[in-house]
Short mmCIF file of C-alpha atoms and ligand atoms in Angstrom, two decimals:
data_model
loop_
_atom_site.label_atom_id
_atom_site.label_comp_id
_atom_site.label_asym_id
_atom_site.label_seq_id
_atom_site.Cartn_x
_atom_site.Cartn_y
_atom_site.Cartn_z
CA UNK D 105 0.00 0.00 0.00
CA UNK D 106 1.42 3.35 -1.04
CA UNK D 107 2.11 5.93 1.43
CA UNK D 108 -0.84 8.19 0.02
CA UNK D 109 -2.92 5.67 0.42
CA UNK D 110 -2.62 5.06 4.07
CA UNK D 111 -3.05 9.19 4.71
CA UNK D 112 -6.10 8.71 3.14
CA UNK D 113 -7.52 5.63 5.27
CA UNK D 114 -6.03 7.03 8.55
CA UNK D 115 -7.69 10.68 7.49
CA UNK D 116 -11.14 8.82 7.13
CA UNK D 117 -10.91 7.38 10.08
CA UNK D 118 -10.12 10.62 11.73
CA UNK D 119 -13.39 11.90 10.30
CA UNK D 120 -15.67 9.68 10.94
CA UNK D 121 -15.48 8.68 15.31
CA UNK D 122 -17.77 5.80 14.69
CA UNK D 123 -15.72 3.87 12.11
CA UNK D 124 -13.03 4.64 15.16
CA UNK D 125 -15.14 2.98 17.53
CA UNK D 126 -15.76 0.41 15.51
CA UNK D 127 -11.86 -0.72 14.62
CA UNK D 128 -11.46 -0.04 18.57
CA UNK D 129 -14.09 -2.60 19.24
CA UNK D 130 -12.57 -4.90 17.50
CA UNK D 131 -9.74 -5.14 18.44
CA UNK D 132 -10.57 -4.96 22.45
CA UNK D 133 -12.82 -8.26 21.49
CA UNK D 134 -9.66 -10.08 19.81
CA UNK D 135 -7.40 -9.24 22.88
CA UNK D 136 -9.89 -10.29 25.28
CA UNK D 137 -10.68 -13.79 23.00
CA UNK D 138 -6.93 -14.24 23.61
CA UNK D 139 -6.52 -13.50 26.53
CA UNK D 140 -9.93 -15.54 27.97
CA UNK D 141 -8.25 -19.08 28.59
CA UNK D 142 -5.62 -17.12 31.09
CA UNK D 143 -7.91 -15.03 32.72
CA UNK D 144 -10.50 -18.30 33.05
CA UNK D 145 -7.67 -19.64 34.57
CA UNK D 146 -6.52 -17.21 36.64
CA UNK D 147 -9.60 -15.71 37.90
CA UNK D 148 -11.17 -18.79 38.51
CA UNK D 149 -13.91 -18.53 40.84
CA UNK D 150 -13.16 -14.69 42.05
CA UNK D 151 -10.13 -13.63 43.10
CA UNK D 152 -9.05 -10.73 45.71
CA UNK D 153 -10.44 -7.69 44.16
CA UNK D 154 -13.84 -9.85 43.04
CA UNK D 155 -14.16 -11.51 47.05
CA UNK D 156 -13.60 -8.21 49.14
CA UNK D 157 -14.48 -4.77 46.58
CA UNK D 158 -16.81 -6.15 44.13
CA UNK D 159 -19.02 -8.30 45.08
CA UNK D 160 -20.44 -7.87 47.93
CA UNK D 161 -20.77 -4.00 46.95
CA UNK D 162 -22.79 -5.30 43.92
CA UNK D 163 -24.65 -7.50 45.77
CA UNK D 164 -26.27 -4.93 48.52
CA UNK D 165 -26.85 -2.97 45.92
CA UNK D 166 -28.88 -5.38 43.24
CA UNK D 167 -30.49 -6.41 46.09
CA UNK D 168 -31.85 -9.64 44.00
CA UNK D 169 -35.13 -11.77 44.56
CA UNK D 170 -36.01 -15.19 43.45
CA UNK D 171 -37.22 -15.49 40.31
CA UNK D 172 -35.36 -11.73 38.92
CA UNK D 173 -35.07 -11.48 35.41
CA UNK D 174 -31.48 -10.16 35.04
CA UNK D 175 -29.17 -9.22 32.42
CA UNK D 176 -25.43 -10.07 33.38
CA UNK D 177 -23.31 -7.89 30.51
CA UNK D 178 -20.02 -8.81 29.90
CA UNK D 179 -19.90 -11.76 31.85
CA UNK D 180 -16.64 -13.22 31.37
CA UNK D 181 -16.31 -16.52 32.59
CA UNK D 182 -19.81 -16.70 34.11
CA UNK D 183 -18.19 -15.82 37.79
CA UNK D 184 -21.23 -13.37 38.63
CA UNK D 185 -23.81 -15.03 36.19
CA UNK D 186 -23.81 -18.64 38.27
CA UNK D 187 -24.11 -16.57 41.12
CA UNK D 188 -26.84 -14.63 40.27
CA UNK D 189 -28.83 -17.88 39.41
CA UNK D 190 -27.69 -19.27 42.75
CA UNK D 191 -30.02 -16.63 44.32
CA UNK D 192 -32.63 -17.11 42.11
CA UNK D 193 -32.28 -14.86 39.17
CA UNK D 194 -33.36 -16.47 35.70
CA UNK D 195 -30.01 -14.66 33.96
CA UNK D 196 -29.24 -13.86 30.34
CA UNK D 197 -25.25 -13.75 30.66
CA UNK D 198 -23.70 -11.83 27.51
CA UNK D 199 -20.08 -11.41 26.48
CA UNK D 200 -18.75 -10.66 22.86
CA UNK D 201 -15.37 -12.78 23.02
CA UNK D 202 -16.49 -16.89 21.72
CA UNK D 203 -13.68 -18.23 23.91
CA UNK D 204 -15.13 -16.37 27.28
CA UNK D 205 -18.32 -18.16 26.70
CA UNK D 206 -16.95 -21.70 26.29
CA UNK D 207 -15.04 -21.17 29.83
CA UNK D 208 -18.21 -19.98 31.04
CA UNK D 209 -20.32 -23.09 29.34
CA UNK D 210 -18.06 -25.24 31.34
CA UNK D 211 -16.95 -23.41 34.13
CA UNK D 212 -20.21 -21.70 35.32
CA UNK D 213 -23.22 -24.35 33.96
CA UNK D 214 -26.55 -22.94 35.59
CA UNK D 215 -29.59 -24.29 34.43
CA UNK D 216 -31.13 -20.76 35.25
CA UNK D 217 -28.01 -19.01 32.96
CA UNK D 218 -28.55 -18.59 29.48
CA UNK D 219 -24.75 -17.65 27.86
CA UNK D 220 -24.98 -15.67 24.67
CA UNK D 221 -22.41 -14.08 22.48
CA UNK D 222 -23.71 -10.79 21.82
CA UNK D 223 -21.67 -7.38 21.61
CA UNK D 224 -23.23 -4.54 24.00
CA UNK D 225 -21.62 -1.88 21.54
CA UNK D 226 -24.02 -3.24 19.21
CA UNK D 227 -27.31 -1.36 19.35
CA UNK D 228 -29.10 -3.84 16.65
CA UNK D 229 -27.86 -6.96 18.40
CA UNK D 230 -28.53 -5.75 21.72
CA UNK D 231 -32.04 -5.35 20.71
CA UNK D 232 -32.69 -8.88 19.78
CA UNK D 233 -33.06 -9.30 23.43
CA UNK D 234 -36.53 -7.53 23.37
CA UNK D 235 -37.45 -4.83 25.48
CA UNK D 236 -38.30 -3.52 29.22
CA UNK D 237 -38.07 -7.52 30.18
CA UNK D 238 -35.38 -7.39 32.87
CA UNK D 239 -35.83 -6.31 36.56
CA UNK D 240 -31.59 -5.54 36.96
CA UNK D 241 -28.68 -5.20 35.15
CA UNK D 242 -25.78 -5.99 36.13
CA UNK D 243 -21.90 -5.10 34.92
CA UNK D 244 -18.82 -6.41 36.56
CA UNK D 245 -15.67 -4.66 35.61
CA UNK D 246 -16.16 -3.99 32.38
CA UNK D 247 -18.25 -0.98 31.53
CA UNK D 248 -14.33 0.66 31.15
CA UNK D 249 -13.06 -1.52 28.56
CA UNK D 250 -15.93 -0.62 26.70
CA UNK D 251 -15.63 1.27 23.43
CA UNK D 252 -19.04 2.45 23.16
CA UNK D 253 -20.04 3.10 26.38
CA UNK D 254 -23.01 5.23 25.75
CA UNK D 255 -24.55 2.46 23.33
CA UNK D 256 -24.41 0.07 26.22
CA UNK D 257 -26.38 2.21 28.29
CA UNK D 258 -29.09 2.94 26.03
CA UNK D 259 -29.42 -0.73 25.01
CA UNK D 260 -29.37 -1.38 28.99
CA UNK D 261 -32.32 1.47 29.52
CA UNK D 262 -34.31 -0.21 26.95
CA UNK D 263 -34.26 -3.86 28.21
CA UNK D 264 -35.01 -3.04 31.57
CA UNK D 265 -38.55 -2.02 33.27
CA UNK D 266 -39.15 1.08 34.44
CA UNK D 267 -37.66 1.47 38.02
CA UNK D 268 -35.17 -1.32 37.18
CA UNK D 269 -31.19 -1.15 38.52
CA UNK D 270 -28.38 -1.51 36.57
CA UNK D 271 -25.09 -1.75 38.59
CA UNK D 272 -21.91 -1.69 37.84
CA UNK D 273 -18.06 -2.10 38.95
CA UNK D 274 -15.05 -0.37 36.83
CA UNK D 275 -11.93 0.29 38.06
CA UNK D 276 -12.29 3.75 40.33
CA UNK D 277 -11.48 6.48 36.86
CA UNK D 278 -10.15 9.10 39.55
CA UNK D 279 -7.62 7.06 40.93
CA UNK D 280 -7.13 3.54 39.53
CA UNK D 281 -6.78 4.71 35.58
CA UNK D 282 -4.90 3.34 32.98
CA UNK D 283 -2.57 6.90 33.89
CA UNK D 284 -1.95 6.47 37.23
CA UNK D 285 0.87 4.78 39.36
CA UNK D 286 0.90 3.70 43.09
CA UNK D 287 3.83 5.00 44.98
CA UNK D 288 5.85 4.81 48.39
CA UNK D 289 7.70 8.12 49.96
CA UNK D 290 10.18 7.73 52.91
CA UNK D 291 9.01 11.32 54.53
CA UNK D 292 10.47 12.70 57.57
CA UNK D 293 7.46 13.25 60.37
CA UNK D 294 8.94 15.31 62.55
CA UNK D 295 11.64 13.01 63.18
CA UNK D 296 10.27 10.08 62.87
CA UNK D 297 10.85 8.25 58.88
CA UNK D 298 7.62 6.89 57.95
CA UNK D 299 6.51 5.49 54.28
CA UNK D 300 3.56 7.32 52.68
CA UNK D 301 1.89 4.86 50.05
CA UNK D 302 -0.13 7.36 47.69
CA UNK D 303 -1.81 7.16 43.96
CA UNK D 304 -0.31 9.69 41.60
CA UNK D 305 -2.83 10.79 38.75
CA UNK D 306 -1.15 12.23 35.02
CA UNK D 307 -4.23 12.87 33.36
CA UNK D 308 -8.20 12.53 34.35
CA UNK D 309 -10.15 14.98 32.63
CA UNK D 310 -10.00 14.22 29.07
CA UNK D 311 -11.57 10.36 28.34
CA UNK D 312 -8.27 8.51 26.44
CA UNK D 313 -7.55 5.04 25.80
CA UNK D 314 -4.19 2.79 26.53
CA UNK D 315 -3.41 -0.40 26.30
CA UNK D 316 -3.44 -1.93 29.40
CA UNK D 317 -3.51 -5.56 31.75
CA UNK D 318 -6.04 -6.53 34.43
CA UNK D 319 -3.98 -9.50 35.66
CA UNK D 320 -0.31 -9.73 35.71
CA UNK D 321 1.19 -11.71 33.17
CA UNK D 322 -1.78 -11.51 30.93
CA UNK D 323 -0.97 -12.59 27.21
CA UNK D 324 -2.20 -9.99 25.24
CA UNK D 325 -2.73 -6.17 26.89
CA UNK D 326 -5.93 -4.99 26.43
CA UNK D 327 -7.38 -0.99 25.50
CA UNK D 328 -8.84 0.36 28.57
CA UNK D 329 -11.29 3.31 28.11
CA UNK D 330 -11.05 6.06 30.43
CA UNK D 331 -14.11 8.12 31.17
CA UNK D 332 -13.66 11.25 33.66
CA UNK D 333 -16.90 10.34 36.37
CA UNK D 334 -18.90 13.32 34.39
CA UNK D 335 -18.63 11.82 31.19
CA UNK D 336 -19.51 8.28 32.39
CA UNK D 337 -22.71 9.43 34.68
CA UNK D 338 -23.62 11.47 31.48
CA UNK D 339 -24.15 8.40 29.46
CA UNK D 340 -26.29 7.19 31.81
CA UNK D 341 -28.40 9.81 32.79
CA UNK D 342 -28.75 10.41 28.58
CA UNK D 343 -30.11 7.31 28.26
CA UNK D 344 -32.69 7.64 30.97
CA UNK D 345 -31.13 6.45 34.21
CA UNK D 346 -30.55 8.18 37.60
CA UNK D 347 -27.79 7.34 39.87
CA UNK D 348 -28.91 6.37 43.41
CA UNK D 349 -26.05 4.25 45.09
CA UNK D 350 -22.44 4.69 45.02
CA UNK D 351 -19.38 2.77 46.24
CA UNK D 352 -15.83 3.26 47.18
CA UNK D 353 -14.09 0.24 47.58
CA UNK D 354 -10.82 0.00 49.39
CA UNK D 355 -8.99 -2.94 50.74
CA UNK D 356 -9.43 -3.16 54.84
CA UNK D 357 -6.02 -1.89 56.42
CA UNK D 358 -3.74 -4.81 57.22
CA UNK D 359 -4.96 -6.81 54.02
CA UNK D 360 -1.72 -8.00 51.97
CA UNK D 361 -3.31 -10.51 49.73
CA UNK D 362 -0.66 -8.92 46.69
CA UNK D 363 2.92 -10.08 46.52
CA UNK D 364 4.36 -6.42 45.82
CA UNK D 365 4.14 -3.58 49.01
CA UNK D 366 2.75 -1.35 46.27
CA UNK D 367 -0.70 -3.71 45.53
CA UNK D 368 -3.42 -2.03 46.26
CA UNK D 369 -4.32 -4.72 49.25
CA UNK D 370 -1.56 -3.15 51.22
CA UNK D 371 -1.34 0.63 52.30
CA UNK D 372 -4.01 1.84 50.23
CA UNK D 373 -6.55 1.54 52.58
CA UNK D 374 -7.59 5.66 52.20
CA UNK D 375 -7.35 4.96 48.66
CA UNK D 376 -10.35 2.95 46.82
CA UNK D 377 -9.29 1.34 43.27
CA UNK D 378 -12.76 0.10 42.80
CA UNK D 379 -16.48 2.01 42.16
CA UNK D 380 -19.38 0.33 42.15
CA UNK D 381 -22.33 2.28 41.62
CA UNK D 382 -26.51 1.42 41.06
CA UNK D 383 -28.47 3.78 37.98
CA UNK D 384 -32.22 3.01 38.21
CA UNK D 385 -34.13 3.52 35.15
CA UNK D 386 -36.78 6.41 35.34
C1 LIG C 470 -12.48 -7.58 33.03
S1 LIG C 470 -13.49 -8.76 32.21
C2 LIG C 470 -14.81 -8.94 33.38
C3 LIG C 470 -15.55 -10.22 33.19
C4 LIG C 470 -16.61 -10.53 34.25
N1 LIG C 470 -17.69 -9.57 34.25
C5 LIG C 470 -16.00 -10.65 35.64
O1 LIG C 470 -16.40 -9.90 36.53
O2 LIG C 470 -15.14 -11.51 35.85
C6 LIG C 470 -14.22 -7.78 30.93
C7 LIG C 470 -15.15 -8.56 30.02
O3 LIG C 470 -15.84 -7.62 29.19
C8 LIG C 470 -16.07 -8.22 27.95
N2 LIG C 470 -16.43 -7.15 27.00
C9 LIG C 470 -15.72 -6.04 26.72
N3 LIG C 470 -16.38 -5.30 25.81
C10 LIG C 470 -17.53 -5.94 25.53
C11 LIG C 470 -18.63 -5.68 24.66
N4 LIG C 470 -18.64 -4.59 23.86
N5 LIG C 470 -19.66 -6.54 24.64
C12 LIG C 470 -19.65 -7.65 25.41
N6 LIG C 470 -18.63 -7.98 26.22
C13 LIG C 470 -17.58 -7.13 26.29
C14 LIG C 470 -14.78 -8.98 27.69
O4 LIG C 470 -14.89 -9.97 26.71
C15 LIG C 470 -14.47 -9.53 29.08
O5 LIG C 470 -15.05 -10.81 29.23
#
């Protein structure tokens, strides 16, 4: 391909943000296809962040009841799905990457789960799933690697009765972004050395993307979406949701469940690397 060629592609592109968001798309759903077999593996059946900050957060606020009609988005290997059928829930469990839903098919059976490979950035598919039949909604950590966020929310909004709760988990934008860095400062208190464990945050206002990994050692890093709080809530409130529960989630102090002094289980305690927050639909 000539060079004048590739200005050309690379100015359409430019021009037109939802051929961007579709070649972004992609290629989040082809890291996270590669990458599902290790993070199946790895995750397992919840790991620290998923035991302490996530779920129970998530749960108080779904607040499910037998026999809930509940839409699990981006479910990964099923961890929240079986869990949701455990309580009762009849759950439609939705992920766009094949391989995630074969390790939930066989990690995370339920006969009340139904696993389908459908991509929330997709208005038209998302719509297949008829409309204003779900009670909750429910998003796990993934609402920031997310292209499209705001097509997600509408397609969300229109599946759900009115009054119904979508909640969600993401990685806390203000201080657990793809930008930021934990650090440790020998400071001098007076006379007395102490370490001060702090997050430093480059850049928050302006929504960017960067590749990224939620696990150590992952394969393939994967594009993380950051969203400034105000330009997340705004999606949401757009597509007809209010917000009316909110979560901070920090390790307890004294938790060390990380092998580095710098994970966030360790002196972060002030610090919370994980929101989880509950939009009702008016
Ligand atoms: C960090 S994992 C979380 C998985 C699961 N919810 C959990 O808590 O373990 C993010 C998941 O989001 C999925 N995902 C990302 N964008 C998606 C989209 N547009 N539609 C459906 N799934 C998507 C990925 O395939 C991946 O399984």
């Amino acid at each position: 391909m000539s060079e004048a060629n590739v200005a050309s592609i690379i100015v359409v592109r430019m021009d037109d943000p939802s051929q961007q968001t579709a070649d972004e798309n992609h290629s989040a759903r082809a890291a996270w296809d590669a990458n599902a077999a290790f993070w199946d593996a790895k995750m397992g059946d919840g790991n620290d962040f998923f035991h302490l900050l996530e779920w129970p957060p998530a749960l108080e606020l779904l607040a499910i009841h037998a026999g809930d009609r509940v839409i699990d988005l981006a479910c990964g290997n099923g961890l929240t799905s079986f869990r949701l059928a455990e309580l009762g829930a009849h759950v439609i469990a939705i992920d766009f990457a094949p391989a995630m839903l074969d390790a939930a098919r066989q990690r995370n059976r339920h006969d009340r789960v139904d696993y389908r490979l459908l991509d929330a950035c997709d208005a038209d598919a998302m719509a297949t799933l008829g409309s204003e039949r779900f009670d909750a909604a429910l998003s796990n950590m993934a609402l920031m690697d997310m292209a499209d966020v705001g097509t997600a929310f509408r397609s969300i909004a229109r599946l759900l009765r009115a009054g119904g709760r979508f909640v969600f988990s993401i990685v806390h934008p203000c201080f657990n972004n793809p930008a930021s860095v934990q650090t440790a400062e020998l400071v001098d208190d007076g006379g007395t050395f102490k370490t001060v464990y702090a997050a430093k945050v480059a850049r928050y206002l302006t929504p960017f993307r960067q590749l990224g990994a939620a696990m150590d050692d992952q394969p393939v890093p994967h594009p993380y979406f950051h969203r400034p709080l105000q330009v997340l809530f705004k999606a949401g409130f757009e597509a007809g949701f209010v917000l009316d529960g909110l979560r901070e989630c920090s390790f307890a102090p004294g938790t060390q469940t990380g092998t580095s002094p710098l994970s966030w289980s360790g002196h972060f305690s002030e610090i919370p690397p994980i929101l989880v927050a509950r939009m009702r639909k008016r």
